[in-house]
Amino acid sequence: MDAFDAIPNHVVIDILNKVGDVKTLIRCRSVSKRFNSLATQSDSLLLQLDQILGTTESEPEINSPVASFFRSVFKSILPIFSRSAKPAETPKTPAQILAGFNRIRNLEVELYGGDANLEKGAAVKWKAEFGETLKSSVIVAFRSATVNTSATESPINAVETDSEFVCGLKTRVVWTINALMAASTRHHLMRDLVKEHKEMEKLTVRDREEEGTVVMDAAGMKEYRESEARVDEKGLGVERVKDRTEVPNVRMSMRHAPLLKLKSGICLEAATLVVVRPSGVTSDDNDAELATEAFAADCMYGEAVTALLKRRRNVLEMNSF
């Protein structure tokens, strides 16, 4: 028995939880029967789908000391076994990849890239919460960003003409629809994973470019499983539209500024803030709380949200799609 075998199982599991990266943990399972058993007991995981599915030529690596240690060990061990092993079929879904992990509490899924097709210079960032279907979404977007180095104030209170308002409104609605379609697609992608892992307490799905984030808490995932059970029993539930969850009728609380100058000197053209909730949810009064919380960790977007919340609100209704 070597020194590593003397380490108690709970200590090894704590170490593996620090690793988190699913690809590294899958490699751990190839080392020994003990590692195969313990690696699947990790409860806080990061699943980078592009790494597993091999959609990129080069794979970014987790830079924590623990992950680096395991990589150095397995890179020297795995070639010994790979000479005789048959190439394994690559799993195609998150549920298949995580089939052996049965104690997941907190799962973060990272996708390769964003979803929205935008004009050059434009940016859309969003966060959406789901249960059975969409619960809420906060979207921040702008057409372009420039740095204002002049001492003069920008015309941030410029008045829009009617034609400019209508043209801008069309663009803002398109941004909102794109974000909601991306969010509903990601929600649908996680359907089997949510159904099979009843032990999960939090699920976060984001892309590497940090364009958008889907979150589901324990209550939301339970609600989703119950809706899927109704589908199996009675054929009732949320409809699926071309591999995504149907977006319900929604109420959009929209604020915008033709030109928004931030304290940092950055000027955002056509800056837009949209808070989306299902129709019939009468809680528009907490727009500020929802929007601020969604972008609290992002300096520029958080500052833009704070400034846009002071703008006049326009409310629109949109049918399900």
Coordinates of N, CA, C and O in Angstrom, one line a residue, residues 123 139-145 160 168 171-172 175 254-262 266-274 300-301 303-305 307-309 311-312:
A123 N -23.7 44.2 -28.9 CA -23.5 43.3 -27.9 C -24.8 43.1 -27.2 O -25.6 44.0 -26.9
I139 N -32.2 41.4 -19.9 CA -31.3 41.5 -21.1 C -30.8 43.0 -21.2 O -31.5 43.9 -21.0
V140 N -29.5 43.1 -21.4 CA -28.8 44.3 -21.6 C -28.2 44.3 -23.0 O -27.5 43.3 -23.3
A141 N -28.4 45.3 -23.8 CA -27.8 45.3 -25.2 C -27.5 46.7 -25.6 O -28.0 47.7 -25.0
F142 N -26.6 46.8 -26.5 CA -26.2 48.1 -27.1 C -25.7 47.9 -28.5 O -25.2 46.8 -28.9
R143 N -25.8 49.0 -29.4 CA -25.3 48.8 -30.8 C -23.8 49.0 -30.9 O -23.2 48.3 -31.7
S144 N -23.2 49.9 -30.1 CA -21.8 50.0 -30.2 C -21.3 50.7 -28.9 O -22.1 51.3 -28.2
A145 N -20.0 50.5 -28.6 CA -19.4 51.1 -27.4 C -18.2 51.9 -27.8 O -17.3 51.4 -28.5
E160 N -35.2 61.7 -29.4 CA -35.4 60.8 -30.6 C -36.6 61.3 -31.4 O -37.6 61.8 -30.9
G168 N -35.6 52.0 -33.7 CA -34.9 51.5 -32.5 C -35.7 50.4 -31.8 O -35.1 49.4 -31.3
T171 N -35.3 47.1 -33.5 CA -34.0 46.5 -33.1 C -34.0 45.9 -31.7 O -33.5 44.8 -31.5
R172 N -34.6 46.6 -30.8 CA -34.7 46.1 -29.4 C -35.5 44.9 -29.3 O -35.2 44.0 -28.5
W175 N -33.4 42.0 -30.6 CA -32.4 41.6 -29.6 C -33.1 40.7 -28.5 O -32.5 39.7 -28.1
M254 N -39.3 47.6 -20.9 CA -38.2 48.0 -21.7 C -37.8 49.4 -21.4 O -38.6 50.3 -21.4
R255 N -36.5 49.6 -21.2 CA -35.9 51.0 -21.0 C -34.8 51.1 -22.0 O -34.0 50.2 -22.2
H256 N -34.6 52.4 -22.5 CA -33.4 52.6 -23.4 C -33.0 54.0 -23.4 O -33.6 54.9 -22.9
A257 N -31.8 54.2 -23.9 CA -31.2 55.5 -24.1 C -30.5 55.6 -25.4 O -29.7 54.7 -25.7
P258 N -30.7 56.6 -26.3 CA -30.0 56.7 -27.6 C -28.5 56.7 -27.4 O -27.8 56.1 -28.2
L259 N -28.0 57.4 -26.4 CA -26.6 57.4 -26.1 C -26.4 57.5 -24.6 O -26.9 58.4 -23.9
L260 N -25.8 56.5 -24.0 CA -25.6 56.4 -22.6 C -24.1 56.5 -22.2 O -23.3 55.7 -22.6
K261 N -23.8 57.6 -21.5 CA -22.4 57.7 -21.0 C -22.2 57.2 -19.6 O -22.9 57.7 -18.7
L262 N -21.3 56.3 -19.4 CA -21.0 55.7 -18.1 C -19.9 56.6 -17.4 O -19.2 57.3 -18.0
I266 N -17.1 55.4 -21.0 CA -17.6 54.6 -22.1 C -19.0 55.0 -22.5 O -19.8 55.3 -21.6
C267 N -19.2 55.2 -23.8 CA -20.5 55.7 -24.3 C -21.1 54.5 -25.1 O -20.5 53.9 -26.0
L268 N -22.4 54.2 -24.7 CA -23.1 53.1 -25.3 C -24.2 53.6 -26.2 O -25.0 54.4 -25.7
E269 N -24.1 53.3 -27.5 CA -25.1 53.7 -28.4 C -26.3 52.7 -28.4 O -26.1 51.5 -28.4
A270 N -27.5 53.3 -28.3 CA -28.8 52.5 -28.3 C -28.8 51.5 -27.1 O -29.1 50.3 -27.3
A271 N -28.3 52.0 -26.0 CA -28.3 51.1 -24.8 C -29.7 50.7 -24.4 O -30.6 51.6 -24.3
T272 N -29.9 49.4 -24.1 CA -31.2 48.9 -23.8 C -31.2 48.0 -22.6 O -30.3 47.1 -22.5
L273 N -32.3 48.1 -21.8 CA -32.5 47.1 -20.7 C -33.9 46.6 -20.8 O -34.9 47.4 -20.9
V274 N -34.0 45.3 -20.8 CA -35.3 44.6 -20.9 C -35.5 43.6 -19.8 O -34.6 42.7 -19.6
M300 N -19.2 47.1 -16.1 CA -19.8 47.9 -17.1 C -21.3 47.7 -17.3 O -22.1 48.7 -17.3
Y301 N -21.7 46.4 -17.4 CA -23.1 46.1 -17.5 C -23.9 46.5 -16.3 O -25.0 47.0 -16.4
E303 N -23.2 49.0 -14.3 CA -23.3 50.4 -14.3 C -24.4 50.9 -15.3 O -25.2 51.8 -15.0
A304 N -24.4 50.2 -16.4 CA -25.4 50.5 -17.5 C -26.8 50.2 -16.9 O -27.7 51.0 -17.2
V305 N -27.0 49.1 -16.2 CA -28.3 48.7 -15.7 C -28.7 49.8 -14.7 O -29.9 50.3 -14.7
A307 N -28.0 53.0 -14.6 CA -28.3 54.2 -15.3 C -29.6 54.0 -16.1 O -30.5 54.9 -16.1
L308 N -29.8 52.9 -16.7 CA -31.1 52.7 -17.5 C -32.3 52.5 -16.6 O -33.4 52.8 -17.1
L309 N -32.1 52.1 -15.4 CA -33.3 51.9 -14.5 C -33.9 53.3 -14.2 O -35.1 53.4 -13.8
R311 N -34.4 55.5 -16.5 CA -35.1 55.9 -17.7 C -36.6 55.5 -17.7 O -37.0 54.6 -17.0
R312 N -37.3 56.2 -18.6 CA -38.8 55.8 -18.7 C -39.0 54.4 -19.2 O -38.2 53.9 -20.1

